[in-house]
Tab-separated table of C-alpha atoms in Angstrom:
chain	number	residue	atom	x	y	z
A	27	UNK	CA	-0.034	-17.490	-17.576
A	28	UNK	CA	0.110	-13.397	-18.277
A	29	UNK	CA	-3.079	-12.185	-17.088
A	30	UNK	CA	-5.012	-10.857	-19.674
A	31	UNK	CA	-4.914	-7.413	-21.364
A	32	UNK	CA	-7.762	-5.665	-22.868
A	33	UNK	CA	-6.092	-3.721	-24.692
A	34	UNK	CA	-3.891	-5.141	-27.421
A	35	UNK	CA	-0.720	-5.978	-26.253
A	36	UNK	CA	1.328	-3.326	-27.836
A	37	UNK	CA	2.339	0.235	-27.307
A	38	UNK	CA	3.752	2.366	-24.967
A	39	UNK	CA	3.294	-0.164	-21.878
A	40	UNK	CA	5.236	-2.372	-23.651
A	41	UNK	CA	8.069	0.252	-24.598
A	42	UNK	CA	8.263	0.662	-20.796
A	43	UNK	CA	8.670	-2.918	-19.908
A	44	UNK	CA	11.384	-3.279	-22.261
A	45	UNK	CA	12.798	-0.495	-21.274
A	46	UNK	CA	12.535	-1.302	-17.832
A	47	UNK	CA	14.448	-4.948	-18.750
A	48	UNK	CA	16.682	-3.926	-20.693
A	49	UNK	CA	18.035	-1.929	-18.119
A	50	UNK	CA	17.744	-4.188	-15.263
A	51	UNK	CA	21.585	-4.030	-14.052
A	52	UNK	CA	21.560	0.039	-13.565
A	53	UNK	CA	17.723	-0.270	-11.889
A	54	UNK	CA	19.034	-2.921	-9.530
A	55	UNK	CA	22.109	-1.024	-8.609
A	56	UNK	CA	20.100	1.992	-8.695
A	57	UNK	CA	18.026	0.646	-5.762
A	58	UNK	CA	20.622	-0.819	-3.959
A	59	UNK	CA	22.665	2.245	-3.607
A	60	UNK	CA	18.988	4.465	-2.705
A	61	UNK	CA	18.999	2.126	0.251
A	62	UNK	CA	22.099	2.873	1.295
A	63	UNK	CA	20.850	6.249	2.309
A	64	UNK	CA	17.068	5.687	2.930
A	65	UNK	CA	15.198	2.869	5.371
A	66	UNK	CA	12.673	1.073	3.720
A	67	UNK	CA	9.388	0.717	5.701
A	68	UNK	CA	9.156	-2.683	7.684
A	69	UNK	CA	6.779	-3.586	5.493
A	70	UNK	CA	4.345	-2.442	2.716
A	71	UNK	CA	1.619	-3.367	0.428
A	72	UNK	CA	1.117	-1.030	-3.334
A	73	UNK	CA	-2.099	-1.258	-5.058
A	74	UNK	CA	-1.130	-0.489	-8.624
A	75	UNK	CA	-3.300	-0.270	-12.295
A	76	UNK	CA	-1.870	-1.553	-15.476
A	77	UNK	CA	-3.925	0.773	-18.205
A	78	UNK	CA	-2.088	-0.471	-21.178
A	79	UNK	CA	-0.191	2.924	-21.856
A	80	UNK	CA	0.600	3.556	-18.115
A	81	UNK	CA	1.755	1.507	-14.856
A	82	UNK	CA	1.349	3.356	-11.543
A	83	UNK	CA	0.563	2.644	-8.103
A	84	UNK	CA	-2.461	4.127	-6.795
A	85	UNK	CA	-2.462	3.549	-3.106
A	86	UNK	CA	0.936	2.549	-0.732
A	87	UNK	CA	-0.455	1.060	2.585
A	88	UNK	CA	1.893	0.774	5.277
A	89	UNK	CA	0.258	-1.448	7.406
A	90	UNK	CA	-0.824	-4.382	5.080
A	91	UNK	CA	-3.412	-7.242	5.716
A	92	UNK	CA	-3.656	-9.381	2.969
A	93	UNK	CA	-0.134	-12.258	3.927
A	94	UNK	CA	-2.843	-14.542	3.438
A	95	UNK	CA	-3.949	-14.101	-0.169
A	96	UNK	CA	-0.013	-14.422	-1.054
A	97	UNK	CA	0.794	-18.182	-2.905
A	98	UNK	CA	2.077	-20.633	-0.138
A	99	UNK	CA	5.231	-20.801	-2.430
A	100	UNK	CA	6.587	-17.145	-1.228
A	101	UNK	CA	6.729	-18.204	2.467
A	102	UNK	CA	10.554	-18.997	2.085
A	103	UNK	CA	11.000	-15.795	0.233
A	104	UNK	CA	9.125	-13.939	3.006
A	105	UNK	CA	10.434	-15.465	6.004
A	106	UNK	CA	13.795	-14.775	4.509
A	107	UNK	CA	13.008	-11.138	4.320
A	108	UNK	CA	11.333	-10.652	7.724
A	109	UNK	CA	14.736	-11.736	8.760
A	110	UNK	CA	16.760	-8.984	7.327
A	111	UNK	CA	13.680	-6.958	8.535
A	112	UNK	CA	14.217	-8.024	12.331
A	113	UNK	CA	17.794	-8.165	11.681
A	114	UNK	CA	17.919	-4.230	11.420
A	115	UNK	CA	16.232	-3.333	14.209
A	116	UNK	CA	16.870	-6.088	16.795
A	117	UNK	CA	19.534	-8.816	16.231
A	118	UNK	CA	19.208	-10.753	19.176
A	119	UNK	CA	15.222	-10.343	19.270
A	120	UNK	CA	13.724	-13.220	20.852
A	121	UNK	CA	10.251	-11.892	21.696
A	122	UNK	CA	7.721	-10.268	19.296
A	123	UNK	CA	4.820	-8.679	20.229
A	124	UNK	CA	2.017	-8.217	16.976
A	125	UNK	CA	-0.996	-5.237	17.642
A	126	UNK	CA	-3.865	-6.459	15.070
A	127	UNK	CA	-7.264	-4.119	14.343
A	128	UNK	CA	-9.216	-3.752	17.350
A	129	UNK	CA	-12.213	-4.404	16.014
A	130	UNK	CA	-12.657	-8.532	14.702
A	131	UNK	CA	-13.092	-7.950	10.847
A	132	UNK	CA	-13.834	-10.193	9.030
A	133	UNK	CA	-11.962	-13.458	8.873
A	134	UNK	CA	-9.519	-13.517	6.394
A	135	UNK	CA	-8.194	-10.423	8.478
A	136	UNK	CA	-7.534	-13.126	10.950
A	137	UNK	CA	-5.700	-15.595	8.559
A	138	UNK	CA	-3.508	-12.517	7.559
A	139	UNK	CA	-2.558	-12.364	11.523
A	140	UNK	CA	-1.572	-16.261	11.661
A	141	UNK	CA	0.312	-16.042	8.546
A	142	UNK	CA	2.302	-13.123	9.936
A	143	UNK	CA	2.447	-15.129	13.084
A	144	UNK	CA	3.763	-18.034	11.043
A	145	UNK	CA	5.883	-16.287	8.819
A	146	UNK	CA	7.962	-14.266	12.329
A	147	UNK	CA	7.952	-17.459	14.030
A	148	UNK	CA	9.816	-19.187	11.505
A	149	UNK	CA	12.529	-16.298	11.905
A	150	UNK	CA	12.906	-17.559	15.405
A	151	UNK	CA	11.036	-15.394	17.174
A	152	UNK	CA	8.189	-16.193	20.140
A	153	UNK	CA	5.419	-14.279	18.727
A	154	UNK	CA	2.298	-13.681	20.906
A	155	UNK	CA	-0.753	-11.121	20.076
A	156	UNK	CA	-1.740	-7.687	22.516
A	157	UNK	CA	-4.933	-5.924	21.879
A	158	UNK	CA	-5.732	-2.751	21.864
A	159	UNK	CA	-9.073	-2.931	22.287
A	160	UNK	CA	-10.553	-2.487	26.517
A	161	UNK	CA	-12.811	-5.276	26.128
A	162	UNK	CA	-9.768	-7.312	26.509
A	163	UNK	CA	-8.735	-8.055	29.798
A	164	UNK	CA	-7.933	-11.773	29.670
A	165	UNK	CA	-6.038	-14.183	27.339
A	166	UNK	CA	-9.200	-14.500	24.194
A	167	UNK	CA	-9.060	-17.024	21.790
A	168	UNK	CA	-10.351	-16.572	18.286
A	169	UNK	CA	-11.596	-19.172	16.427
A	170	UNK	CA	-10.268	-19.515	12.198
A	171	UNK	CA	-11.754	-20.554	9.751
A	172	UNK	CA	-9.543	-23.473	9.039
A	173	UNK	CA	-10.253	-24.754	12.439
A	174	UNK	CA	-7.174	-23.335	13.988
A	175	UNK	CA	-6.974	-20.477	16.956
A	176	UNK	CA	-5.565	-17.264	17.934
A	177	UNK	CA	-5.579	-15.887	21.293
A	178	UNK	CA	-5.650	-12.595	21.926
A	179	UNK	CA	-3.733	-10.445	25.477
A	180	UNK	CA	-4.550	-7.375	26.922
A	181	UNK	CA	-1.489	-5.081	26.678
A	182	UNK	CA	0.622	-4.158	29.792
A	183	UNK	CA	3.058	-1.206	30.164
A	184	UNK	CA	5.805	-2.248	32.780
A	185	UNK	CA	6.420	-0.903	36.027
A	186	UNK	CA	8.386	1.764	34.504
A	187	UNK	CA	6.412	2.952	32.155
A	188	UNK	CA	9.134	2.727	29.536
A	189	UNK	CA	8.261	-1.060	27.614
A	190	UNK	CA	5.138	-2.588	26.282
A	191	UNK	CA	4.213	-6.220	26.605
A	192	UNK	CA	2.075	-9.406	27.689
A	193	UNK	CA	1.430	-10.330	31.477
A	194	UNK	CA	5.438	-12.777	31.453
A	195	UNK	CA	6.453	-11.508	27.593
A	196	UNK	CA	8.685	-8.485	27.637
A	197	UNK	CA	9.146	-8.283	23.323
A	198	UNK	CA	12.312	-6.640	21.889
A	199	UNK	CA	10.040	-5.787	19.076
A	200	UNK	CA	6.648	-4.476	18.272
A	201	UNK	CA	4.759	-4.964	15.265
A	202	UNK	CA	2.104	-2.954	14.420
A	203	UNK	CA	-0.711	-4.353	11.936
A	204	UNK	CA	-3.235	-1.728	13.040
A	205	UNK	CA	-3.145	1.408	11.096
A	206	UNK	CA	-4.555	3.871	13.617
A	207	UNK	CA	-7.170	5.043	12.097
A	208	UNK	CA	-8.822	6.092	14.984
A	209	UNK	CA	-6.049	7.930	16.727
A	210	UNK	CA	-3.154	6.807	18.954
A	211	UNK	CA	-3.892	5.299	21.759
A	212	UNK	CA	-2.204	6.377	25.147
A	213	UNK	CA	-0.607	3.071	25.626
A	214	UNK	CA	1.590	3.411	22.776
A	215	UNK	CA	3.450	6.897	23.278
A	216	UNK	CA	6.420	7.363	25.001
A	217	UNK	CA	7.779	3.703	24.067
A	218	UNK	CA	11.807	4.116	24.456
A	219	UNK	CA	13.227	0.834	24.694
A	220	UNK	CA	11.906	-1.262	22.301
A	221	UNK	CA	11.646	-1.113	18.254
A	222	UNK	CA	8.140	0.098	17.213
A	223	UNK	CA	7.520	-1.237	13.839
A	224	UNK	CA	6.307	0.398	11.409
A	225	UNK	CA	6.449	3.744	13.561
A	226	UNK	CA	3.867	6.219	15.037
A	227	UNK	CA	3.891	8.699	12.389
A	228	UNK	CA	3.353	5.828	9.619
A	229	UNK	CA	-0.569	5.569	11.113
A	230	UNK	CA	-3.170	7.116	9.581
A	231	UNK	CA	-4.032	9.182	12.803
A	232	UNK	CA	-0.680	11.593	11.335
A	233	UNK	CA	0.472	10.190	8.036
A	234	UNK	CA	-0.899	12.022	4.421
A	235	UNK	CA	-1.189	10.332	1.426
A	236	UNK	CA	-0.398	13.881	0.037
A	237	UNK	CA	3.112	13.466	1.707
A	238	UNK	CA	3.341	10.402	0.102
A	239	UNK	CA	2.643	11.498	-3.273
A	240	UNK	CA	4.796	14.186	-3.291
A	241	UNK	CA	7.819	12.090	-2.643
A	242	UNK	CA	6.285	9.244	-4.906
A	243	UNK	CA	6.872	12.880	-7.633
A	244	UNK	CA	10.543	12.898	-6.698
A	245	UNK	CA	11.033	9.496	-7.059
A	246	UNK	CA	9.864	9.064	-10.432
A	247	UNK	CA	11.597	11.790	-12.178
A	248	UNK	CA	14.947	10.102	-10.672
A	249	UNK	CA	14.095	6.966	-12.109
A	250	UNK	CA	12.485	8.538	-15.795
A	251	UNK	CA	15.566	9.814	-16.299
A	252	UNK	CA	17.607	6.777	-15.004
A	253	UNK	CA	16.017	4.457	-18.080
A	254	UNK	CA	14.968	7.439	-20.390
A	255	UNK	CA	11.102	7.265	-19.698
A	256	UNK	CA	8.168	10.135	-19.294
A	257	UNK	CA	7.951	9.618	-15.635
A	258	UNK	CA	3.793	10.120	-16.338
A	259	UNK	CA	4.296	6.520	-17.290
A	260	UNK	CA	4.629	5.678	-13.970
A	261	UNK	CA	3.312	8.252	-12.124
A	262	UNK	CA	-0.687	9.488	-11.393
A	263	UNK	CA	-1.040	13.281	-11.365
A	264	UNK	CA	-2.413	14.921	-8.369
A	265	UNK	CA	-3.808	17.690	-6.661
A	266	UNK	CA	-4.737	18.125	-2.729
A	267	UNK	CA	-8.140	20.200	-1.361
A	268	UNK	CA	-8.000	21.441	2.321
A	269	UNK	CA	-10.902	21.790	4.589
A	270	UNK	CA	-13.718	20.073	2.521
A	271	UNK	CA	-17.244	19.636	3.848
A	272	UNK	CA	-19.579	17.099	1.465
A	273	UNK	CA	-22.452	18.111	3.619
A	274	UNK	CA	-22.567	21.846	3.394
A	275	UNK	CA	-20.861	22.132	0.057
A	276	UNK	CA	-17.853	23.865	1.833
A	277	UNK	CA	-14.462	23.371	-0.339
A	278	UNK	CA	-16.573	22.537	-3.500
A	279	UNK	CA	-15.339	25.272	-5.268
A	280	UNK	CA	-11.290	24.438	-4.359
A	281	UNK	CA	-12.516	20.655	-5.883
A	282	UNK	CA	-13.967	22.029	-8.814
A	283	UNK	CA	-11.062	24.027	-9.877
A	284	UNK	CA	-8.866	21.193	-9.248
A	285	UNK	CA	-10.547	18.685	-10.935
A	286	UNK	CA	-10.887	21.204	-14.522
A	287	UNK	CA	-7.004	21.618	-13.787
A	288	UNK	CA	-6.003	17.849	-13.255
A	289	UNK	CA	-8.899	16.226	-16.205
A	290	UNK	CA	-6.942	19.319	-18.820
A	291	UNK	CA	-3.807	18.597	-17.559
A	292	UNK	CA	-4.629	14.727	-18.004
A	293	UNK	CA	-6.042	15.837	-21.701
A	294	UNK	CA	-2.811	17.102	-22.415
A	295	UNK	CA	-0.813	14.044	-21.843
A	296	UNK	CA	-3.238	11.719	-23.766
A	297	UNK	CA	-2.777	13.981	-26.971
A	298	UNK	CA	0.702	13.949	-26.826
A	299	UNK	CA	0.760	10.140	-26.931
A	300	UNK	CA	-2.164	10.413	-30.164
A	301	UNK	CA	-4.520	8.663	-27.502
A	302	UNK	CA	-8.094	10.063	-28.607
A	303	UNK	CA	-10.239	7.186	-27.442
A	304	UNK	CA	-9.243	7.446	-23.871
A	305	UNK	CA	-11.499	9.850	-21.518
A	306	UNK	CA	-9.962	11.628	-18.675
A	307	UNK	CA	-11.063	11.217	-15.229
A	308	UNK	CA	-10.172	11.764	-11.626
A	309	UNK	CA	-10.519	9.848	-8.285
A	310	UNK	CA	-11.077	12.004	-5.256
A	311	UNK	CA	-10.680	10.484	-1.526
A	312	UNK	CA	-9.447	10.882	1.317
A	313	UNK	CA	-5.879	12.315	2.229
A	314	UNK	CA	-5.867	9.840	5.091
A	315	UNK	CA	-7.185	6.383	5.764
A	316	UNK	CA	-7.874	3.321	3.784
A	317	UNK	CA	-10.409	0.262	2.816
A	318	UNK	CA	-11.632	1.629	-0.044
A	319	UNK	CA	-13.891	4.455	1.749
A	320	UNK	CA	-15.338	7.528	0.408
A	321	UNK	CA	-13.859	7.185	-2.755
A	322	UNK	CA	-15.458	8.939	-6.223
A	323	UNK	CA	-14.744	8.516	-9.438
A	324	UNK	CA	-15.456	11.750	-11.658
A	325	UNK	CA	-15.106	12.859	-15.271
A	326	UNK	CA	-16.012	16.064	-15.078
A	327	UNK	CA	-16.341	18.662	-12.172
A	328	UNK	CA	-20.061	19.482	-12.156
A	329	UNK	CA	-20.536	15.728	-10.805
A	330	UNK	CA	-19.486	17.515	-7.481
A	331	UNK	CA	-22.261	19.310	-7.316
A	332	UNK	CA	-24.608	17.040	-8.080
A	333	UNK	CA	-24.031	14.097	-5.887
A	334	UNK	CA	-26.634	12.535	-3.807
A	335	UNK	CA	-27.104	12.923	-0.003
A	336	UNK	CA	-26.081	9.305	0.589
A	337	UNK	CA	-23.157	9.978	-1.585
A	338	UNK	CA	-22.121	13.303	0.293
A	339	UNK	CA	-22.542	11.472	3.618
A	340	UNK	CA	-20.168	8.624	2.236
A	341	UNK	CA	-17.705	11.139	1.739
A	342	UNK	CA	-17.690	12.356	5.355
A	343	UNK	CA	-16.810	9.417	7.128
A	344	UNK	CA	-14.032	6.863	6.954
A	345	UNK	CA	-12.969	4.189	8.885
A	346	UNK	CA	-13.704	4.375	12.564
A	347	UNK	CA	-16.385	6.687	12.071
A	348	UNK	CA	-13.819	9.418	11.865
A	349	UNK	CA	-14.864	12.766	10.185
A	350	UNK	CA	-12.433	13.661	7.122
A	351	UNK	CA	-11.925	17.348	5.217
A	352	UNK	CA	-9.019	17.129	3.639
A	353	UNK	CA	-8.861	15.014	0.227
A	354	UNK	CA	-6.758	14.626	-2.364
A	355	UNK	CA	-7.539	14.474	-6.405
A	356	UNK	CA	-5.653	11.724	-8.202
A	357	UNK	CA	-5.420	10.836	-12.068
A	358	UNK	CA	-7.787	8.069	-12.390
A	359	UNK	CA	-5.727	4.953	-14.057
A	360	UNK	CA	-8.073	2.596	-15.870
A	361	UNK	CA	-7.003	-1.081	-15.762
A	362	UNK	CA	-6.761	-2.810	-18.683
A	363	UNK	CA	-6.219	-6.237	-16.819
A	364	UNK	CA	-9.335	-9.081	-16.693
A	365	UNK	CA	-9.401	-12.353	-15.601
A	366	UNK	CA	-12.300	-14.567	-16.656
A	367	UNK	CA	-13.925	-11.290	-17.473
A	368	UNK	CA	-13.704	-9.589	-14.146
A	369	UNK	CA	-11.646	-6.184	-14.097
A	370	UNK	CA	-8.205	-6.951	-11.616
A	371	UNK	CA	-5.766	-5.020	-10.519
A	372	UNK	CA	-2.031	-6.162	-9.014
A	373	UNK	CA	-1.067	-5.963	-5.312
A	374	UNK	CA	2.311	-6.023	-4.172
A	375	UNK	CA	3.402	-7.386	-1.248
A	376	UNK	CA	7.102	-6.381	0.222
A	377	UNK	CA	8.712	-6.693	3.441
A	378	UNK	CA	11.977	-4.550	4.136
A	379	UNK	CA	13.311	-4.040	0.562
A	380	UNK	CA	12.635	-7.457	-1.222
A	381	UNK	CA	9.150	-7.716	-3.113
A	382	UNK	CA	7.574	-11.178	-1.359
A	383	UNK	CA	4.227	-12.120	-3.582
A	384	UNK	CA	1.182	-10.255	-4.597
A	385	UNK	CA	-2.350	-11.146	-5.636
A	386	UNK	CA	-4.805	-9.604	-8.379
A	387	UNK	CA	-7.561	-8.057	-7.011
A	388	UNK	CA	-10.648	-9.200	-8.620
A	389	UNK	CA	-14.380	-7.171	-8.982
A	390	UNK	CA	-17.031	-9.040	-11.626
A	391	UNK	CA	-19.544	-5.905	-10.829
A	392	UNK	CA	-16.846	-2.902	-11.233
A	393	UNK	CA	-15.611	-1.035	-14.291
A	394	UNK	CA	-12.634	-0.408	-15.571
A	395	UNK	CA	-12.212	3.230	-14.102
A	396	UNK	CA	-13.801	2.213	-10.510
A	397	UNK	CA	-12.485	1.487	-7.263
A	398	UNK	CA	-12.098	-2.549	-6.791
A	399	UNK	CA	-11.453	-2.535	-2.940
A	400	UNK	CA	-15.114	-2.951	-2.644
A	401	UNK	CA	-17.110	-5.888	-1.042
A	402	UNK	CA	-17.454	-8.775	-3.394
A	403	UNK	CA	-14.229	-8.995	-4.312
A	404	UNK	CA	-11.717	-11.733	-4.668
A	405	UNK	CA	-8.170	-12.296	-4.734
A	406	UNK	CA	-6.042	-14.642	-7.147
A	407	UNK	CA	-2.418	-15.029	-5.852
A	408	UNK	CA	0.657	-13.253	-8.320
A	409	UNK	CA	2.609	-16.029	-10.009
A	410	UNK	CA	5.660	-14.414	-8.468
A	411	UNK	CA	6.898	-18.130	-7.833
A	412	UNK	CA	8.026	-18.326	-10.813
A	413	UNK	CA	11.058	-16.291	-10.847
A	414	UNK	CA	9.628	-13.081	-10.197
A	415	UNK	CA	13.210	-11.302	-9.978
A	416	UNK	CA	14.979	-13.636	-13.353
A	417	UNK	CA	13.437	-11.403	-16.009
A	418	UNK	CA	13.167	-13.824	-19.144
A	419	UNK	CA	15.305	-11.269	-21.670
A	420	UNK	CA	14.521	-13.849	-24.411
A	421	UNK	CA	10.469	-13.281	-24.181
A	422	UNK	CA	8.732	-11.072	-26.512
A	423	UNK	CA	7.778	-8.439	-24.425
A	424	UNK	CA	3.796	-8.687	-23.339
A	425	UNK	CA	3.691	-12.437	-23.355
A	426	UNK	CA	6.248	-13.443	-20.220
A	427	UNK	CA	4.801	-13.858	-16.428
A	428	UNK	CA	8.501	-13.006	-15.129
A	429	UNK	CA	8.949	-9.967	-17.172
A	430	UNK	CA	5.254	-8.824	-16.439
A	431	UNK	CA	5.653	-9.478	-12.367
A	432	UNK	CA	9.277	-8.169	-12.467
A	433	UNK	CA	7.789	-4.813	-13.578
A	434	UNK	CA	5.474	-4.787	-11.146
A	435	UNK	CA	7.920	-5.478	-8.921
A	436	UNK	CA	10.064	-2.549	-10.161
A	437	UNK	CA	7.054	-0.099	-9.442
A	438	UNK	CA	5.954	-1.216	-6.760
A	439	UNK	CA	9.708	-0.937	-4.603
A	440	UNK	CA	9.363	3.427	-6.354
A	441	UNK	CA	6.738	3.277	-3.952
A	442	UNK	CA	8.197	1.834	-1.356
A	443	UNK	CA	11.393	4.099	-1.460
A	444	UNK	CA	8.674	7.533	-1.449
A	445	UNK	CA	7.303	5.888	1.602
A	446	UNK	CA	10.908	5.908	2.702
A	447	UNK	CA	11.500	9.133	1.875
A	448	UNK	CA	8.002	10.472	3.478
A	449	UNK	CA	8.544	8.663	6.864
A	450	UNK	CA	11.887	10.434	7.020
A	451	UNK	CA	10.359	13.610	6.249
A	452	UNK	CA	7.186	13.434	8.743
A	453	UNK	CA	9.315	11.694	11.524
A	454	UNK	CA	8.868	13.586	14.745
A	455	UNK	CA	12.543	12.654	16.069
A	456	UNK	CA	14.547	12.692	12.908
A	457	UNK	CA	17.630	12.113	14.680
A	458	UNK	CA	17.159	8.137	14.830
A	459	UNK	CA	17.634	8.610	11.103
């Protein structure tokens, strides 16, 4: 079943996934030689919105934690992938050790661990769990929901001070499924002998989503011009404001300006493509972090001004309870997509290069143009069992699951190869590259 479209299924979306199939061999090629040259993160989740006239990811999260909401069916698919994963990084690993969130959310977070757990273990590898957080000091189990258990290790440096591990487990590998919002703890700098995966610089304690963007801009125009596409298409517009303070009104004027700029600039586009029902707006969050914090949707820039103090305090803090100034504008992308009703939106799921499942993101009580990574929503898993990667050329174009999810697919890996490029970039030792 193709999820269902709001809008009628015609039109420039449509142009683009025909486009997109129809050139299939020189995409595929396309990627394999851009990995040639670039390492893909170890792995990576893309939010994305289907609006009917546009596809584009909206947020690229480098540590992901939904492997449970993927269909049971893509375990093969991901195990197999984890391998080449490992593979690059540690051939003979034996040992891995995985670094969840400190702090117990809730417990699907958990599931996502086990399934990791399950998915690393079928690679052949002894995986065990070290936590971060001080009030471990003693093997803890954790109770799941489906009646199983996780147990949870205080982390040890070795004598040396050069490895991380378990009291008796000395991993090749580390995993990392805790995106450091809060900073980087002391116990993992100045790691030199083992693989730390994803790396450092890929936490939100340094990484941008600016940085991200930016790259995400190169990316696209290579691959517009590869299959003869507007890279807009594909691609959000965006804007960054500096030193911001929702409290005191500091930066409002840099946000302002930026807004007018992006919601003309966004005008522009939708008259070129004779769109006159469609109303501009922007999303403005954070440059860093993730969860669906401090996020706004506005259409036009006095809404700045006139937000309320519990909105203005929203905007201050993230995750952790860390302070944030520095936020990015992004062209807001509608979705178009419902199921039962509800507005969804796709998440892909990839590990190394290969695209392993996805879910829609579900929200009954959220519009079309709001953020869905909200409480109360629910995930569906992606068909991508069915032949996600075998494009069904015979289709007509809008009705096919496998041409839909192979599109997704497509946009979804230009996101992965920007993150690529913007670890390379931000990496403080570039000479392991």
């Amino acid at each position: 079943m193709v999820p269902h479209l709001a809008t009628a299924l015609s039109g420039p979306l449509l142009d683009l996934e025909e486009k997109i199939l129809a050139a299939t061999p020189a995409i595929e090629r396309w990627f394999r030689l851009e990995w040639q040259e670039h390492t893909p993160p170890f792995y990576c989740s893309v939010d994305m919105r289907n609006a009917g006239y546009k596809l584009a990811p909206v947020d690229t999260n480098l540590f992901p934690g939904g492997f449970n909401m993927l269909a049971t069916e893509m375990l093969p698919l991901s195990v197999q992938a984890a391998m080449a994963a490992i593979d690059k990084y540690c051939p003979d690993a034996r040992n891995l050790l995985l670094i969840p969130e400190i702090t117990q959310r809730h417990p699907t977070y958990w599931q996502n661990v086990a399934r990791l757990m399950q998915i690393f273990r079928q690679t052949g590898l002894h995986v065990r769990l070290g936590s971060l957080s001080p009030e471990i000091t003693q093997p803890t189990p954790l109770p799941l929901p489906d009646g199983n258990m996780l147990v949870v290790e205080p982390l040890v440096r070795s004598p040396n001070g050069r490895r991380l591990g378990l009291k008796d487990f000395d991993p090749c590998t580390i995993l990392l499924n805790n995106d450091l919002s809060a900073g980087i703890p002391e116990i993992l700098q100045n790691i030199h002998e083992q693989s730390l995966l994803p790396p450092l610089h890929a936490g939100w304690a340094l990484r941008r989503k600016s940085n991200h963007l930016n790259a995400y801009d190169e990316v696209c125009k290579k691959f517009g011009k590869l299959i003869g596409v507007d890279p807009w298409m594909l691609n959000p517009l965006h804007a960054k404001c500096d030193a911001v303070n929702f409290r005191t009104g500091e930066g409002y004027d840099c946000l302002a300006a930026n807004i007018d700029t992006l919601l003309a600039k966004i005008k522009k586009k939708y008259k070129e493509y004779g769109m006159k029902e469609q109303k501009p707006f922007v999303i403005v969050k954070p440059d860093a972090g993730t969860y669906g914090t401090s996020i706004l949707t506005i259409k036009d820039s006095s809404e700045i001004k006139e937000l309320t103090q519990a909105q203005r305090d929203k905007m201050t803090v993230i995750k952790d309870g860390k302070e944030v100034t520095d936020f990015i504008i992004q062209e807001g992308v509608p979705t178009f997509e419902n199921i039962d009703g509800a507005v969804a939106e796709p998440v892909v799921y990839m590990i190394d290069r290969y695209v392993v499942g996805g879910f829609y993101r579900i929200h009954a009580e959220k519009g079309i143009d709001q953020n869905l990574n909200a409480p109360g929503s629910q995930y569906l898993p992606l068909a991508f069992a069915q032949q996600h990667a075998v494009p069904d050329l015979k289709a007509k174009p809008g009705t096919a699951a496998p041409n839909r999810f192979y599109v997704y697919g497509v946009v979804a890996r230009l996101a992965l190869l920007a993150a690529s490029l913007e670890m390379e970039r931000t990496d403080p030792n570039p000479e392991v590259y």
